[in-house]
Coordinates of C-alpha atoms and ligand atoms in Angstrom, one line a residue:
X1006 CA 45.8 -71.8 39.6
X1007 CA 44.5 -74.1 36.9
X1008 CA 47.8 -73.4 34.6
X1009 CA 48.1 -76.8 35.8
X1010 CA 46.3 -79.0 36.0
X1011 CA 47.9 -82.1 35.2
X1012 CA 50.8 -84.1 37.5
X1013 CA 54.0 -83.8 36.0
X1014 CA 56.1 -87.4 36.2
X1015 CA 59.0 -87.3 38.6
X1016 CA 61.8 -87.5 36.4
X1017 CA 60.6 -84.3 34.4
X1018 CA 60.3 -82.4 37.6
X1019 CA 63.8 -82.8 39.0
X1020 CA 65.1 -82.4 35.1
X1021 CA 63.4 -79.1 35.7
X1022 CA 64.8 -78.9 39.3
X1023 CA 68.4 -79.4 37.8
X1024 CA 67.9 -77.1 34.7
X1025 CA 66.5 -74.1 36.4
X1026 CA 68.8 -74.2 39.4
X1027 CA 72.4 -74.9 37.0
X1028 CA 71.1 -71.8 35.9
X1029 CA 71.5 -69.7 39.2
X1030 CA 74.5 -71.4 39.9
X1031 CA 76.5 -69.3 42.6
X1032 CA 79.0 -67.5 42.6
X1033 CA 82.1 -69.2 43.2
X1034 CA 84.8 -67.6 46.5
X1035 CA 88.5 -69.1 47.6
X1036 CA 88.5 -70.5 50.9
X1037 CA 91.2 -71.8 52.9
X1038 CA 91.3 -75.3 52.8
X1039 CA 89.9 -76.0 56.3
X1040 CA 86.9 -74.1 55.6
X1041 CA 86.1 -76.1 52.1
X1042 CA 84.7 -79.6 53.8
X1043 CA 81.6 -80.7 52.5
X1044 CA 82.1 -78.0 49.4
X1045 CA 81.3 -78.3 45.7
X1046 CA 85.1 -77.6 44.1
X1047 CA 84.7 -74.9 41.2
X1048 CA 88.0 -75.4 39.3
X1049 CA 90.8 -78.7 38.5
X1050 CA 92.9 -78.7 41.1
X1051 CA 96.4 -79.9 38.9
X1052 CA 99.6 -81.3 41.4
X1053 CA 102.0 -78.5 41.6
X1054 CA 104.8 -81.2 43.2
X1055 CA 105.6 -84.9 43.2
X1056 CA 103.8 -87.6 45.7
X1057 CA 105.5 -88.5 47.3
X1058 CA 107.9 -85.6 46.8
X1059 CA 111.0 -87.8 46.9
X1060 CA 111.9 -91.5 47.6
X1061 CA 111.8 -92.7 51.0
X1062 CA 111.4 -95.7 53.6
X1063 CA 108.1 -97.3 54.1
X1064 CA 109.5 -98.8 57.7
X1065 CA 111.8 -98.2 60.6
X1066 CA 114.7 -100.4 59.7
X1067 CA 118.3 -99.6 57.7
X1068 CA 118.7 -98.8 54.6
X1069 CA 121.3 -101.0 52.6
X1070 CA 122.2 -101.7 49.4
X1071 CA 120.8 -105.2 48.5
X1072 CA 124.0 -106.7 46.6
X1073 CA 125.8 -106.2 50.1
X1074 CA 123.5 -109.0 51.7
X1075 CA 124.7 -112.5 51.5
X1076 CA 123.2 -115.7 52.4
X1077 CA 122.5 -116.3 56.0
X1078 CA 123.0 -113.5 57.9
X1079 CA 125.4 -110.6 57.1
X1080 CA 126.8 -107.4 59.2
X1081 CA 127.1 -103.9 58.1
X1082 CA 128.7 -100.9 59.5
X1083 CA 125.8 -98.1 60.5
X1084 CA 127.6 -95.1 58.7
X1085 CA 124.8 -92.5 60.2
X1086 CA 121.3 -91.9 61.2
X1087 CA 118.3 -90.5 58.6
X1088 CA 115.1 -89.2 60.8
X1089 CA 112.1 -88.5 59.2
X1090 CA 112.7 -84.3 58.6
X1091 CA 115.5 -82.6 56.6
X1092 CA 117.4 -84.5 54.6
X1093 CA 120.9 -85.0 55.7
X1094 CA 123.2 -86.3 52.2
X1095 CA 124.5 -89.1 53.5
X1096 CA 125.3 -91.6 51.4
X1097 CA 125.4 -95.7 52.1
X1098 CA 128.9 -97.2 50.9
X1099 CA 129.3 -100.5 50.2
X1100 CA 129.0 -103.0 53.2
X1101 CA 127.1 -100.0 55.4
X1102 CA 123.7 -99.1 56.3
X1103 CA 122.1 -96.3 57.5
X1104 CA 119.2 -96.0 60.7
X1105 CA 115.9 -95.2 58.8
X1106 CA 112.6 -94.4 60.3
X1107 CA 109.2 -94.5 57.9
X1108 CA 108.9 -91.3 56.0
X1109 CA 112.7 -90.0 56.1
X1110 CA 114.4 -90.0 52.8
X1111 CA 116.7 -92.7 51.4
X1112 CA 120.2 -92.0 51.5
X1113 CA 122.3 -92.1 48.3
X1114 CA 123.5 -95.4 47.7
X1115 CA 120.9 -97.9 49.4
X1116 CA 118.2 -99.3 47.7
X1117 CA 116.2 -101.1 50.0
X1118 CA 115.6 -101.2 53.4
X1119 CA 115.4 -104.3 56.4
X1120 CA 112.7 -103.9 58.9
X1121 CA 114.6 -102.9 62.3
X1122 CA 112.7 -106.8 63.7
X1123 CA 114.9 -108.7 61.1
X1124 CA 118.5 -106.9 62.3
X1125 CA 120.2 -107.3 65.4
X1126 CA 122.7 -104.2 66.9
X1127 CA 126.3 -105.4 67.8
X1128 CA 128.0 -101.7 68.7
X1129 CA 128.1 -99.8 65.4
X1130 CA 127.1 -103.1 63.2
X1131 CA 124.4 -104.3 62.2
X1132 CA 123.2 -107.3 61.6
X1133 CA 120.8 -108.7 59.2
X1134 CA 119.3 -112.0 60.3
X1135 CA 116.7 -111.9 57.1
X1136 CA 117.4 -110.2 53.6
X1137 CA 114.7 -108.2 52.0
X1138 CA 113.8 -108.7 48.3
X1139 CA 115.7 -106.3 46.2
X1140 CA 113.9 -103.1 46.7
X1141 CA 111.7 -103.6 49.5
X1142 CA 110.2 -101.6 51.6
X1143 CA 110.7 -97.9 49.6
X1144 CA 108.0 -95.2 48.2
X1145 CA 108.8 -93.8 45.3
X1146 CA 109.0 -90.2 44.1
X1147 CA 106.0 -89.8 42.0
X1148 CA 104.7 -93.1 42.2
X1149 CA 101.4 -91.2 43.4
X1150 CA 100.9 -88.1 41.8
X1151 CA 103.0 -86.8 39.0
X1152 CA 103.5 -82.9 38.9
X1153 CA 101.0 -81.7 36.6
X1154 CA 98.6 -84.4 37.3
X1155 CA 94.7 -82.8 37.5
X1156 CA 94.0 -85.0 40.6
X1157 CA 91.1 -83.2 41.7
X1158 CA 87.9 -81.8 39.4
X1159 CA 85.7 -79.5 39.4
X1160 CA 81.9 -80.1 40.6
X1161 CA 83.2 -82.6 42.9
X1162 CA 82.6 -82.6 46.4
X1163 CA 84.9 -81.9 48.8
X1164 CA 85.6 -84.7 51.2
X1165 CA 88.1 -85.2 54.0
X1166 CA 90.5 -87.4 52.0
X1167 CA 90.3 -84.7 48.9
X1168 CA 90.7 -82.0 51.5
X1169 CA 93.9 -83.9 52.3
X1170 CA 95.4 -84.6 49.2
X1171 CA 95.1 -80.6 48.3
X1172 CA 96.9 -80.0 51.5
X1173 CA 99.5 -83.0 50.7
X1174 CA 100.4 -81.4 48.0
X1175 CA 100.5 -77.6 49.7
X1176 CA 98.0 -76.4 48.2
X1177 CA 96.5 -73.8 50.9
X1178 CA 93.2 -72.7 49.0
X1179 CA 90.4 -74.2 47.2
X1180 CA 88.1 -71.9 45.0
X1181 CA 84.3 -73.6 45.6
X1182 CA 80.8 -72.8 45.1
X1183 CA 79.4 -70.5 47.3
X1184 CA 76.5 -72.3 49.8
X1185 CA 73.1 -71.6 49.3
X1186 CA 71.5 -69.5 52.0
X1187 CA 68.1 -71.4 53.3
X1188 CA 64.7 -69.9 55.0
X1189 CA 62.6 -72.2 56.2
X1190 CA 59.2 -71.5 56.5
X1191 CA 56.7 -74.0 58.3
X1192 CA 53.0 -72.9 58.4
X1193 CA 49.3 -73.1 59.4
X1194 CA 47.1 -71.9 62.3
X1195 CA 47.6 -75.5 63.8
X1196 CA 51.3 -75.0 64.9
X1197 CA 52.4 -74.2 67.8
X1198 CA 56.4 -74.3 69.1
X1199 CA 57.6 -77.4 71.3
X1200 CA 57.2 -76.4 74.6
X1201 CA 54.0 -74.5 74.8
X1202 CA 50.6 -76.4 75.6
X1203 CA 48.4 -77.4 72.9
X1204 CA 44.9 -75.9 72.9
X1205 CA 42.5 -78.6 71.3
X1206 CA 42.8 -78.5 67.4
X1207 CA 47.0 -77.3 67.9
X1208 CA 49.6 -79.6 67.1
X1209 CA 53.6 -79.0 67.4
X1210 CA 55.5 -78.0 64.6
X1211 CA 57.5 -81.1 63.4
X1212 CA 58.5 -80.0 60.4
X1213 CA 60.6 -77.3 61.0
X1214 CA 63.2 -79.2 62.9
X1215 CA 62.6 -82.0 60.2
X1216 CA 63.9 -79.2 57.5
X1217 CA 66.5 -77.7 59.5
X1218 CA 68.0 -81.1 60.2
X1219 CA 68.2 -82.2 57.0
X1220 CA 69.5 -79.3 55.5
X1221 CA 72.8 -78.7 57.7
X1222 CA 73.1 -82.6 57.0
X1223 CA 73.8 -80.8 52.9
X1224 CA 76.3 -78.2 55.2
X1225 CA 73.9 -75.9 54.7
X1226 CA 73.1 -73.3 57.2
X1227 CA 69.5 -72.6 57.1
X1228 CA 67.8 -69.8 58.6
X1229 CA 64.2 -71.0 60.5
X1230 CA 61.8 -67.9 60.3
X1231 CA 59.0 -67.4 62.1
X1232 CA 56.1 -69.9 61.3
X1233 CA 53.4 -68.5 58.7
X1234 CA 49.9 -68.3 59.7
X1235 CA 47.5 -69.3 57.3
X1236 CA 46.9 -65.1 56.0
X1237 CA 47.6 -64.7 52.5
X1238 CA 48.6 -61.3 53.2
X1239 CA 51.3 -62.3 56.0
X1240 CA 52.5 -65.5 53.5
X1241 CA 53.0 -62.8 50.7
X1242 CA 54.8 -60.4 53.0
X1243 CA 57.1 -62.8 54.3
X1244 CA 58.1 -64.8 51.3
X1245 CA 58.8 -61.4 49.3
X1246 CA 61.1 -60.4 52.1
X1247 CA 62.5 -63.7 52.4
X1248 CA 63.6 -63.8 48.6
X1249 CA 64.7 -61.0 47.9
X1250 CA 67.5 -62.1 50.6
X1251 CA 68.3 -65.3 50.3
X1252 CA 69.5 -68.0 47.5
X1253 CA 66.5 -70.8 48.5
X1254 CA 62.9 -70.6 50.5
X1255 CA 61.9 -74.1 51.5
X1256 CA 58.6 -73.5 52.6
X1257 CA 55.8 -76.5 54.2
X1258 CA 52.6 -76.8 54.0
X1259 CA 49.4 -74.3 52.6
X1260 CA 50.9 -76.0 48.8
X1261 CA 47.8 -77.9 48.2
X1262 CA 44.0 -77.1 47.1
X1263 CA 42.7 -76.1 50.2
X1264 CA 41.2 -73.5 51.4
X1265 CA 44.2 -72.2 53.3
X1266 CA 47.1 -73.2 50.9
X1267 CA 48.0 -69.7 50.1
X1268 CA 52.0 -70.2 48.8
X1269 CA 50.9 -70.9 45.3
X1270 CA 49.1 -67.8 44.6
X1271 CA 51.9 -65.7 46.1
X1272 CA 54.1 -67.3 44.2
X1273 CA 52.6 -67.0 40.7
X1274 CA 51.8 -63.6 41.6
X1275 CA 55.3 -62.1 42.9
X1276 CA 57.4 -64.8 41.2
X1277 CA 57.4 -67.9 38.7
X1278 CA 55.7 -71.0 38.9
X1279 CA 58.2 -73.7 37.4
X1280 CA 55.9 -76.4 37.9
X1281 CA 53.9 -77.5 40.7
X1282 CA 51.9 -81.2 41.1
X1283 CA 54.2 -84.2 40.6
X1284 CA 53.0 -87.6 40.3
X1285 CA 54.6 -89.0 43.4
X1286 CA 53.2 -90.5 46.6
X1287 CA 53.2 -88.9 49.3
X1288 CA 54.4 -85.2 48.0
X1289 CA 52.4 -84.7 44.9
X1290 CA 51.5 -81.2 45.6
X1291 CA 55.0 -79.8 45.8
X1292 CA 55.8 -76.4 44.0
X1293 CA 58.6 -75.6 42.8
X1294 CA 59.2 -71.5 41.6
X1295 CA 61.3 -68.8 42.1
X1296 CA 61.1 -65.6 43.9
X1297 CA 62.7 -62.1 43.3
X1298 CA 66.1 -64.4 43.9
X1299 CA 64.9 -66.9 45.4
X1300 CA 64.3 -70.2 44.1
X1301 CA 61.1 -71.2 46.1
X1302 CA 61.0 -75.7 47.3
X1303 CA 57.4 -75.3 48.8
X1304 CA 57.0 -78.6 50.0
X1305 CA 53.6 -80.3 51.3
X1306 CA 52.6 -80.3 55.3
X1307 CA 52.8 -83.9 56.1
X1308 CA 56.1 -84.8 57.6
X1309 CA 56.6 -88.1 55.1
X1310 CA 55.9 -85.8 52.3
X1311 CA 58.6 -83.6 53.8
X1312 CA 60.6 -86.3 53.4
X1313 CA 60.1 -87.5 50.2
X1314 CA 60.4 -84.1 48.6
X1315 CA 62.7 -83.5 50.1
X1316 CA 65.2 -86.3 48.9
X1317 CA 63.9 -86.2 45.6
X1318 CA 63.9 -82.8 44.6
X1319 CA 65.4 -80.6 47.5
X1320 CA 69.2 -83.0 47.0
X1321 CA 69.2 -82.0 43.1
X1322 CA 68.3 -78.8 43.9
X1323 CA 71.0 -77.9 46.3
X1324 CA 73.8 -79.9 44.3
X1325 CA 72.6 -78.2 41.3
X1326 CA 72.9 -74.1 43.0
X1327 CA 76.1 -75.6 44.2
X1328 CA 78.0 -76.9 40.9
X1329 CA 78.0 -80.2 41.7
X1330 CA 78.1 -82.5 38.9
X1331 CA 79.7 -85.6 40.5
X1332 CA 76.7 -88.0 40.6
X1333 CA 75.4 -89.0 44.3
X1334 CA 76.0 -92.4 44.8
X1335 CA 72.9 -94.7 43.7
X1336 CA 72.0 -97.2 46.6
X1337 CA 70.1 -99.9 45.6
X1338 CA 68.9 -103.0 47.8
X1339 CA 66.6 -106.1 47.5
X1340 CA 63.2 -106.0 49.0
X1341 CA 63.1 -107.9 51.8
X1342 CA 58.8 -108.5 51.5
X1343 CA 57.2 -108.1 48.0
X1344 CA 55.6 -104.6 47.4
X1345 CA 52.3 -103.9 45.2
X1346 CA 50.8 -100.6 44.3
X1347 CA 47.9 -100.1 41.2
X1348 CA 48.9 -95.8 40.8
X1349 CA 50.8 -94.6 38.2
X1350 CA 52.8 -92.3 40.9
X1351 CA 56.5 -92.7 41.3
X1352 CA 56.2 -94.0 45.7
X1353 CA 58.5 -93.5 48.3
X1354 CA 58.0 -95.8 51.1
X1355 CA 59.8 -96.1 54.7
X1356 CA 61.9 -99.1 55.0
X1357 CA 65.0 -100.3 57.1
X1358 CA 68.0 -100.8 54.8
X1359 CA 70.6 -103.5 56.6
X1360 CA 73.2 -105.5 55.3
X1361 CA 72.8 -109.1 55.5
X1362 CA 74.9 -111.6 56.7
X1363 CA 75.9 -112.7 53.4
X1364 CA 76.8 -108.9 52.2
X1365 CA 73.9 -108.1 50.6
X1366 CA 71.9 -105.1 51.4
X1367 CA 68.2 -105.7 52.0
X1368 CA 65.4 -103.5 52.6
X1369 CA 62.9 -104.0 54.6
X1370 CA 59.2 -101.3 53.7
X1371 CA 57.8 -100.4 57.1
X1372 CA 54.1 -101.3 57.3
X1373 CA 52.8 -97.9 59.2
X1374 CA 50.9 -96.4 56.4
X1375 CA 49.8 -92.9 56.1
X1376 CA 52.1 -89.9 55.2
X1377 CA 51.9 -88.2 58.8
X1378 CA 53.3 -91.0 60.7
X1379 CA 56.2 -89.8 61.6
X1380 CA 57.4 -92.4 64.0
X1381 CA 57.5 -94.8 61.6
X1382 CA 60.4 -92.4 59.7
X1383 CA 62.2 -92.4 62.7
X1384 CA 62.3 -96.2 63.0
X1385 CA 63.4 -96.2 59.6
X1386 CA 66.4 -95.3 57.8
X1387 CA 66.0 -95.0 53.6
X1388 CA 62.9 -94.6 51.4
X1389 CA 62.8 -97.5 48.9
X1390 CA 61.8 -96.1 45.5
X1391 CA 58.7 -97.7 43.7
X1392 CA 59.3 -96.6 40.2
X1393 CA 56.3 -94.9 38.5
X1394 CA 52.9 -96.9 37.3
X1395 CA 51.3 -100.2 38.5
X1396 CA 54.2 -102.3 40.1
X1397 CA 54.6 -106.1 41.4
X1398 CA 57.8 -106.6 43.0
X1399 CA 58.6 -109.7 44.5
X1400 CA 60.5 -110.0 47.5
X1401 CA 64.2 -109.8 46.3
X1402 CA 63.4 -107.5 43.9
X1403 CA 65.9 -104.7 43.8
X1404 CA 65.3 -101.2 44.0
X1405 CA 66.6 -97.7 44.6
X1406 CA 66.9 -96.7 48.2
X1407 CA 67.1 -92.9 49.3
X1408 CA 69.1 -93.7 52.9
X1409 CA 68.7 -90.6 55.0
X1410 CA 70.1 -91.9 58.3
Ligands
AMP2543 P1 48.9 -78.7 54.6 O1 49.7 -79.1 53.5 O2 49.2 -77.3 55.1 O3 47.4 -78.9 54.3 O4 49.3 -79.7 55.8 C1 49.1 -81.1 55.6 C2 49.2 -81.8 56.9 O5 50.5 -81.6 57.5 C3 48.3 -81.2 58.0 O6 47.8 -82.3 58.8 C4 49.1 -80.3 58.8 O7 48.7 -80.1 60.1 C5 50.4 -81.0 58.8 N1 51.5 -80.1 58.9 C6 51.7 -79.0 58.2 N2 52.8 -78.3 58.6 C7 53.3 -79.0 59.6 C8 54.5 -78.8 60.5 N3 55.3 -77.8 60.3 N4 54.7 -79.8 61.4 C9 53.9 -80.8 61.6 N5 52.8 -81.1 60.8 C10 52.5 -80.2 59.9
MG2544 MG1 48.1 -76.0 56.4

């Protein structure tokens, strides 16, 4: 494998990440809207009616027409009853009003409406112990969305209120990006299944759950195979099957230079080597390829490399075979400690991101070094970014934080 030898830099890496996974975009389907949450949206969604659809009261109270009220207090005649539902026609004449609740359409006539607290009921009057402005207390027709308004894009992820406002405005289906199917692959001779005794040398597969876990936190659905043993002949068997049936492979582990890391080769020699070696710590000897029609994420064994990779390239990756081109939100935060490295690597370090109490959001590096500790991940919530080559950063520095809990 010495086609390369040299790290690539981080940036260039996901650039590649991006550029060769917008190019095996998927397919996009039309889903009803209660099966699009969490989905990339393929196509402009533009308002087919008004918001709201037509004017109505903001309160329960009566609607009245504002050049009726005098100073003081003054009595009207209730002329009718409008609900929230169908709309009825009744029309407010001068010196009545007409019971409104919050969503039910204004009569003709009125123009504003009293809160039901500033009225008092006396048989069929009404009277109004505290005039409204002019106005008050009405939504208008359109004052939200205009008919032909493009309210929603596409590449933008689907979230409950942008799930909502489709259905506000009837809209019953979405067309999206069809979701990546996931195998996950952990392997090496060492692993061995929660539950079943270690034998001295064994240790319990961490990762897997680590993968699976973090991949359904995307909305993905990954499918956890079987782990790999450390054969080249049962790595090469199972990742052929595996891509030539499903959109990604996320493989850990057997990625680096020893003796046992047998996922490169197979790659190369079935598939595509898009680069592999990144100058980041921990995770440098990630792959990334593609397999039959697969794209292959074959991560590195150690669960904080996992991690990192994971953010870093594995995110882009998935929002890229999905369409998405709304930007993740950048979190950034102040150290709380100063941090010092002499590498030229782009670092990812554990740290607990808070708010403090003066709104600003802090975070705090964890000092368990070592890219196996996973306890340490736990008791952390975000990854603070070191950007590449030698840094001092003094405490309050800010920098990018990957939050992942
Ligand atoms: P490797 O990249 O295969 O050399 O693995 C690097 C380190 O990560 C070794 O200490 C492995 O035992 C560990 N490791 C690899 N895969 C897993 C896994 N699925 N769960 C926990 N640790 C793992
Ligand atoms: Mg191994």
């Amino acid at each position: 494998m010495s086609d390369f030898p040299t790290q690539l830099a981080f940036d260039a890496a996901v650039a590649i990440v991006r550029d060769i996974a917008a190019k095996h975009r998927l397919d996009t389907e039309s889903l009803p809207l209660g099966r699009t949450h969490g989905r990339i949206l393929a196509a402009d969604v533009r308002a087919p009616i008004a918001l709201p659809p037509f004017d109505n009261s903001a309160m329960d109270g009566f609607a009245l027409r504002h050049a009726d009220l005098r100073e003081g207090e003054t009595t009207l005649r209730l002329a009718g009853e409008q609900f929230a539902g169908r709309a009825l026609d009744l029309t407010v004449g001068e010196g009545e009003c007409v019971r409104i609740t919050t969503g039910a359409p204004m009569p003709a006539g009125a123009d504003t409406v009293v809160i039901k607290e500033n009225t008092r009921a006396e048989g069929d009057r009404i009277v109004v112990l505290k005039s409204p402005d002019a106005g008050a207390n009405l939504r208008h027709a359109g004052e939200d969305v205009q008919p032909g308004d493009v309210v929603l894009h596409a590449g933008q992820r689907l979230t409950p209120a942008r799930v909502s406002l489709a259905a506000s405005l009837g809209v019953p289906s979405l067309s999206v990006f069809r979701r990546p199917t996931v195998a996950v692959f952990s392997s090496g001779d060492e692993l061995v299944e929660p539950g079943m005794p270690l034998s001295p040398g064994e240790i319990h597969d961490s990762n897997r759950e680590l993968l699976m876990g973090l991949l359904r936190a995307e909305g993905l659905e990954p499918t956890a195979w079987p782990r790999l043993p450390d054969d080249p002949k049962q790595v090469e068997i199972a990742l052929r099957d595996a891509g030539c049936a499903f959109d990604l492979i996320v493989t850990c582990g057997a990625v680096s230079a020893g003796e046992k890391d047998h996922i490169p080769a197979v790659v190369r020699q079935f598939g595509q080597v898009h680069f592999w070696k990144v100058r980041m710590k921990p995770g440098m000897p990630v792959l990334f390829g593609s397999l039959d029609q697969a794209r292959v994420l074959a991560l590195p064994g150690n669960p904080v490399s996992v991690f990192a990779t994971f953010l870093g390239l594995g995110r882009p990756l998935i929002d890229a075979l999905q369409g998405r081109t709304e930007p993740r939100t950048v979190e950034r935060a102040q150290l709380v400690s100063p941090l010092e490295k002499t590498h030229p690597r782009r670092e990812f370090l554990r740290a607990t991101v808070f708010c403090d109490d003066h709104g600003v959001l802090r975070a705090d590096p964890n000092p368990a070094a070592g890219s196996h500790r996973l306890r340490a991940v736990g008791e952390s919530n975000a990854l603070i970014v070191v950007p590449d080559g030698p840094q001092r950063l003094a405490a309050g520095t800010v920098v990018e934080v990957l939050r992942y809990a």
